Amino acid sequence: FFHFILSLFEHPAGSYKKIFETCEDLAEALPATVTGRIPPFLKGSLLRLGPGLFEIGDEPFYHLFDGQALMHKFDFKNGQVTYFRKFIRTDAYVRAITEKRVVITEFGTFAYPDPCKNIFSRFFSYFKGVEVTDNCLVNVYPIGEDYYAVTETNYITKVNVETLETLKKVDMCNYVNINGVTAHPHIEKDGTVYNIGNCMGKGASLAYNIVRTPPTQKDKSDPIEKSKVVVQFPSAERFKPSYVHSFGMSENYFVFVETPVKINLLKFLSAWSIRGSNYMDCFESNESQGTLFHIAKKDPGEYIDVKFKGAAIGMFHHINTFEDQGFIVFDLCSWKGCFVYNYLWLANLRANWDEVKKAAMMAPQPEVRRYVIPLDVHKEEQGKNLVSLPYTTATATMHSDGTVWLEPEVLFSGPRQAFEFPQINYQKFSGKNYTYAYGLGLNHFIPDRICKLNVKTKETWVWQEPDSYPSEPLFVQTPEGVDEDDGVLLTIVAAPGSQRPAYLLILNAKDLSEVARAEVECSIPVTFHGMYKH
């Protein structure tokens, strides 16, 4: 079935460049033109985040993750749809707009000291250390009764999801020992939030902490103030944490994948402020180290000290994690080889199609992989495959040095065709044995289709239209739905060449057939992640 998912389209016209262009705030919500019928159970809002401001004055942002955070909202009401958006008033944004220049260093853009100051103050401002960005352009999720827009630093931003107003900046360092947290927490049915970030552990060496934030408090106090570290994972290197974008969580376990993509902290702390570098300059990749897979018990938190190892991969998104007959099964969107963010400079993404393809030829190959970790490991079973699940070819083999070597099963692979930004029926199947994953198809890094993957049979489905660039598909369950895929997918599609250049697309999750679309008369830039709020 593999060939079905491969992108059928070339993009020589280059209209994808439009999704990396600056747009304006909206003063009020725009009505959308609906074709088809909006399912009556859609009564909430689709919230999305991404970059919306790609330059300030004549200073450009250089990387996909540098553009300033823009929040988008499609509201559903009585079969009608409206679209609204607003820039989040972060410190990074407000100061940039006020001073008409890049003031806070972003992922791939260095902020130079104010050129108007004299030579001495300019010299000293190089040594003041790092101002960490609060540009929350990656995701939005609930904590208690509040909603936060987030990136991967220690700052999260509270927003009003009705008006899209920015409420306050929160520094997670004030509550837990953490240097930053990911934009991909796990949220339990009762509203408990789990997240992971690196920290300084015992004896000034690095570690990774899982932080638990409780659900809404009876006394209406802020749940963030009651955040606690529940378990700590060790770091393979003392001064080099792995880049961590997400983690796995099953009913009783956490899974943390420590890839060889590292942040060199010494570089980060010393060279940063002197030679004008940015976050991207501090990454390094040592593939000979391979990948370490860590597991820990969830409640009470306890690290399980067995070395599980595999070949080097780059990895951003976990798809799902579950336990079965004494094994932990976890599925990932992986990249074979080095750091994918090197291919996401805006100049690369805005190049002509032939150049885009040429650059992607050099990049690591994407693959959806299933790994299996045995919970019961016996040292004497050397050289034997410890995985006895009948439905997977993933293996785990004990080596003489006591490490267990993991080989994955490949669930999907297509040359330079990625199944990324994965989503599942999270409400019902997060942490459970599941069948379907939905994803955004990247064709040489350009998002040009919506995909569905049956992780058991490897069967695939695809939605695609010429010169149309969708975003991550979010699954919404049909209220009376029985099957895992009884529901719809919501995605925002940019169609730059058409009369109405963007639309919300609703697909039937069973076969990716179109249910409805709601078109707006404005263009919408790329978005990363988001949520459907009932």
mmCIF file of N, CA and C in Angstrom, residues 473-527:
data_model
loop_
_atom_site.group_PDB
_atom_site.id
_atom_site.type_symbol
_atom_site.label_atom_id
_atom_site.label_comp_id
_atom_site.label_asym_id
_atom_site.label_seq_id
_atom_site.Cartn_x
_atom_site.Cartn_y
_atom_site.Cartn_z
ATOM 1 N N PRO A 473 -3.372 17.702 10.754
ATOM 2 C CA PRO A 473 -4.803 17.390 10.872
ATOM 3 C C PRO A 473 -5.174 17.035 12.314
ATOM 4 N N LEU A 474 -6.195 17.671 12.857
ATOM 5 C CA LEU A 474 -6.633 17.353 14.219
ATOM 6 C C LEU A 474 -7.902 16.507 14.156
ATOM 7 N N PHE A 475 -7.917 15.441 14.960
ATOM 8 C CA PHE A 475 -9.046 14.517 14.947
ATOM 9 C C PHE A 475 -10.107 14.943 15.958
ATOM 10 N N VAL A 476 -11.372 14.995 15.520
ATOM 11 C CA VAL A 476 -12.487 15.258 16.432
ATOM 12 C C VAL A 476 -13.472 14.092 16.310
ATOM 13 N N GLN A 477 -13.724 13.442 17.431
ATOM 14 C CA GLN A 477 -14.594 12.265 17.475
ATOM 15 C C GLN A 477 -16.064 12.636 17.243
ATOM 16 N N THR A 478 -16.773 11.824 16.460
ATOM 17 C CA THR A 478 -18.229 11.956 16.369
ATOM 18 C C THR A 478 -18.802 11.552 17.731
ATOM 19 N N PRO A 479 -19.711 12.357 18.295
ATOM 20 C CA PRO A 479 -20.184 12.078 19.665
ATOM 21 C C PRO A 479 -20.661 10.639 19.887
ATOM 22 N N GLU A 480 -21.415 10.067 18.934
ATOM 23 C CA GLU A 480 -21.895 8.683 19.155
ATOM 24 C C GLU A 480 -20.927 7.670 18.541
ATOM 25 N N GLY A 481 -19.779 8.134 18.080
ATOM 26 C CA GLY A 481 -18.865 7.264 17.342
ATOM 27 C C GLY A 481 -18.462 6.015 18.115
ATOM 28 N N VAL A 482 -18.412 4.870 17.406
ATOM 29 C CA VAL A 482 -18.027 3.604 18.023
ATOM 30 C C VAL A 482 -16.601 3.243 17.595
ATOM 31 N N ASP A 483 -16.344 3.330 16.281
ATOM 32 C CA ASP A 483 -15.021 2.973 15.766
ATOM 33 C C ASP A 483 -13.986 4.018 16.139
ATOM 34 N N GLU A 484 -12.727 3.579 16.155
ATOM 35 C CA GLU A 484 -11.617 4.488 16.473
ATOM 36 C C GLU A 484 -11.568 5.672 15.507
ATOM 37 N N ASP A 485 -11.933 5.432 14.234
ATOM 38 C CA ASP A 485 -11.859 6.519 13.248
ATOM 39 C C ASP A 485 -13.219 7.108 12.903
ATOM 40 N N ASP A 486 -14.202 6.972 13.816
ATOM 41 C CA ASP A 486 -15.482 7.664 13.647
ATOM 42 C C ASP A 486 -15.283 9.122 14.040
ATOM 43 N N GLY A 487 -15.103 9.976 13.043
ATOM 44 C CA GLY A 487 -14.877 11.378 13.362
ATOM 45 C C GLY A 487 -14.439 12.142 12.140
ATOM 46 N N VAL A 488 -13.996 13.375 12.366
ATOM 47 C CA VAL A 488 -13.525 14.209 11.265
ATOM 48 C C VAL A 488 -12.117 14.705 11.556
ATOM 49 N N LEU A 489 -11.433 15.102 10.495
ATOM 50 C CA LEU A 489 -10.131 15.756 10.624
ATOM 51 C C LEU A 489 -10.302 17.222 10.258
ATOM 52 N N LEU A 490 -9.689 18.106 11.047
ATOM 53 C CA LEU A 490 -9.722 19.539 10.759
ATOM 54 C C LEU A 490 -8.315 19.983 10.371
ATOM 55 N N THR A 491 -8.209 20.657 9.244
ATOM 56 C CA THR A 491 -6.905 21.178 8.833
ATOM 57 C C THR A 491 -7.100 22.524 8.143
ATOM 58 N N ILE A 492 -6.101 23.390 8.248
ATOM 59 C CA ILE A 492 -6.164 24.673 7.539
ATOM 60 C C ILE A 492 -5.332 24.533 6.269
ATOM 61 N N VAL A 493 -5.945 24.847 5.142
ATOM 62 C CA VAL A 493 -5.245 24.706 3.863
ATOM 63 C C VAL A 493 -4.982 26.084 3.259
ATOM 64 N N ALA A 494 -3.740 26.316 2.880
ATOM 65 C CA ALA A 494 -3.402 27.527 2.123
ATOM 66 C C ALA A 494 -3.465 27.165 0.648
ATOM 67 N N ALA A 495 -4.236 27.938 -0.104
ATOM 68 C CA ALA A 495 -4.342 27.717 -1.555
ATOM 69 C C ALA A 495 -4.063 29.060 -2.219
ATOM 70 N N PRO A 496 -2.775 29.457 -2.235
ATOM 71 C CA PRO A 496 -2.426 30.848 -2.555
ATOM 72 C C PRO A 496 -2.921 31.333 -3.908
ATOM 73 N N GLY A 497 -3.109 30.406 -4.861
ATOM 74 C CA GLY A 497 -3.482 30.843 -6.200
ATOM 75 C C GLY A 497 -4.963 31.143 -6.354
ATOM 76 N N SER A 498 -5.794 30.747 -5.387
ATOM 77 C CA SER A 498 -7.239 30.841 -5.611
ATOM 78 C C SER A 498 -7.822 32.177 -5.145
ATOM 79 N N GLN A 499 -9.087 32.371 -5.490
ATOM 80 C CA GLN A 499 -9.769 33.634 -5.195
ATOM 81 C C GLN A 499 -9.851 33.851 -3.682
ATOM 82 N N ARG A 500 -10.177 32.781 -2.954
ATOM 83 C CA ARG A 500 -10.125 32.843 -1.492
ATOM 84 C C ARG A 500 -8.946 31.984 -1.072
ATOM 85 N N PRO A 501 -7.841 32.634 -0.675
ATOM 86 C CA PRO A 501 -6.553 31.914 -0.599
ATOM 87 C C PRO A 501 -6.347 30.969 0.586
ATOM 88 N N ALA A 502 -7.350 30.820 1.463
ATOM 89 C CA ALA A 502 -7.180 29.856 2.559
ATOM 90 C C ALA A 502 -8.532 29.308 2.968
ATOM 91 N N TYR A 503 -8.521 28.086 3.493
ATOM 92 C CA TYR A 503 -9.778 27.524 3.979
ATOM 93 C C TYR A 503 -9.549 26.491 5.069
ATOM 94 N N LEU A 504 -10.566 26.347 5.885
ATOM 95 C CA LEU A 504 -10.604 25.263 6.849
ATOM 96 C C LEU A 504 -11.211 24.079 6.108
ATOM 97 N N LEU A 505 -10.541 22.940 6.161
ATOM 98 C CA LEU A 505 -11.026 21.746 5.466
ATOM 99 C C LEU A 505 -11.446 20.703 6.496
ATOM 100 N N ILE A 506 -12.627 20.121 6.280
ATOM 101 C CA ILE A 506 -13.122 19.054 7.159
ATOM 102 C C ILE A 506 -13.187 17.769 6.345
ATOM 103 N N LEU A 507 -12.432 16.766 6.791
ATOM 104 C CA LEU A 507 -12.398 15.482 6.084
ATOM 105 C C LEU A 507 -13.018 14.399 6.958
ATOM 106 N N ASN A 508 -13.642 13.417 6.309
ATOM 107 C CA ASN A 508 -14.104 12.235 7.015
ATOM 108 C C ASN A 508 -12.871 11.415 7.389
ATOM 109 N N ALA A 509 -12.701 11.122 8.684
ATOM 110 C CA ALA A 509 -11.484 10.433 9.131
ATOM 111 C C ALA A 509 -11.411 8.992 8.624
ATOM 112 N N LYS A 510 -12.537 8.441 8.199
ATOM 113 C CA LYS A 510 -12.521 7.052 7.721
ATOM 114 C C LYS A 510 -11.786 6.902 6.386
ATOM 115 N N ASP A 511 -12.109 7.796 5.436
ATOM 116 C CA ASP A 511 -11.530 7.608 4.089
ATOM 117 C C ASP A 511 -10.923 8.888 3.514
ATOM 118 N N LEU A 512 -10.833 9.937 4.331
ATOM 119 C CA LEU A 512 -10.292 11.244 3.914
ATOM 120 C C LEU A 512 -11.098 11.888 2.787
ATOM 121 N N SER A 513 -12.384 11.535 2.689
ATOM 122 C CA SER A 513 -13.226 12.245 1.716
ATOM 123 C C SER A 513 -13.637 13.583 2.322
ATOM 124 N N GLU A 514 -13.897 14.552 1.441
ATOM 125 C CA GLU A 514 -14.220 15.890 1.932
ATOM 126 C C GLU A 514 -15.648 15.962 2.455
ATOM 127 N N VAL A 515 -15.805 16.540 3.663
ATOM 128 C CA VAL A 515 -17.125 16.751 4.261
ATOM 129 C C VAL A 515 -17.577 18.178 3.972
ATOM 130 N N ALA A 516 -16.667 19.130 4.209
ATOM 131 C CA ALA A 516 -17.000 20.542 3.990
ATOM 132 C C ALA A 516 -15.715 21.356 3.952
ATOM 133 N N ARG A 517 -15.836 22.573 3.431
ATOM 134 C CA ARG A 517 -14.736 23.528 3.554
ATOM 135 C C ARG A 517 -15.315 24.905 3.841
ATOM 136 N N ALA A 518 -14.536 25.722 4.554
ATOM 137 C CA ALA A 518 -14.970 27.079 4.902
ATOM 138 C C ALA A 518 -13.864 28.019 4.454
ATOM 139 N N GLU A 519 -14.118 28.743 3.361
ATOM 140 C CA GLU A 519 -13.072 29.559 2.733
ATOM 141 C C GLU A 519 -13.089 30.992 3.257
ATOM 142 N N VAL A 520 -11.897 31.573 3.407
ATOM 143 C CA VAL A 520 -11.813 32.970 3.855
ATOM 144 C C VAL A 520 -11.044 33.807 2.836
ATOM 145 N N GLU A 521 -11.356 35.094 2.810
ATOM 146 C CA GLU A 521 -10.711 35.966 1.830
ATOM 147 C C GLU A 521 -9.475 36.622 2.400
ATOM 148 N N CYS A 522 -8.576 35.795 2.916
ATOM 149 C CA CYS A 522 -7.262 36.315 3.323
ATOM 150 C C CYS A 522 -6.309 35.134 3.303
ATOM 151 N N SER A 523 -5.025 35.412 3.195
ATOM 152 C CA SER A 523 -4.088 34.297 3.179
ATOM 153 C C SER A 523 -3.718 33.949 4.623
ATOM 154 N N ILE A 524 -3.383 32.691 4.835
ATOM 155 C CA ILE A 524 -2.996 32.212 6.169
ATOM 156 C C ILE A 524 -1.627 31.561 6.045
ATOM 157 N N PRO A 525 -0.649 32.016 6.853
ATOM 158 C CA PRO A 525 0.678 31.396 6.770
ATOM 159 C C PRO A 525 0.712 30.017 7.440
ATOM 160 N N VAL A 526 1.861 29.399 7.395
ATOM 161 C CA VAL A 526 2.067 28.060 7.955
ATOM 162 C C VAL A 526 1.705 28.033 9.452
ATOM 163 N N THR A 527 1.054 26.955 9.887
ATOM 164 C CA THR A 527 0.839 26.760 11.333
ATOM 165 C C THR A 527 1.457 25.425 11.729
#
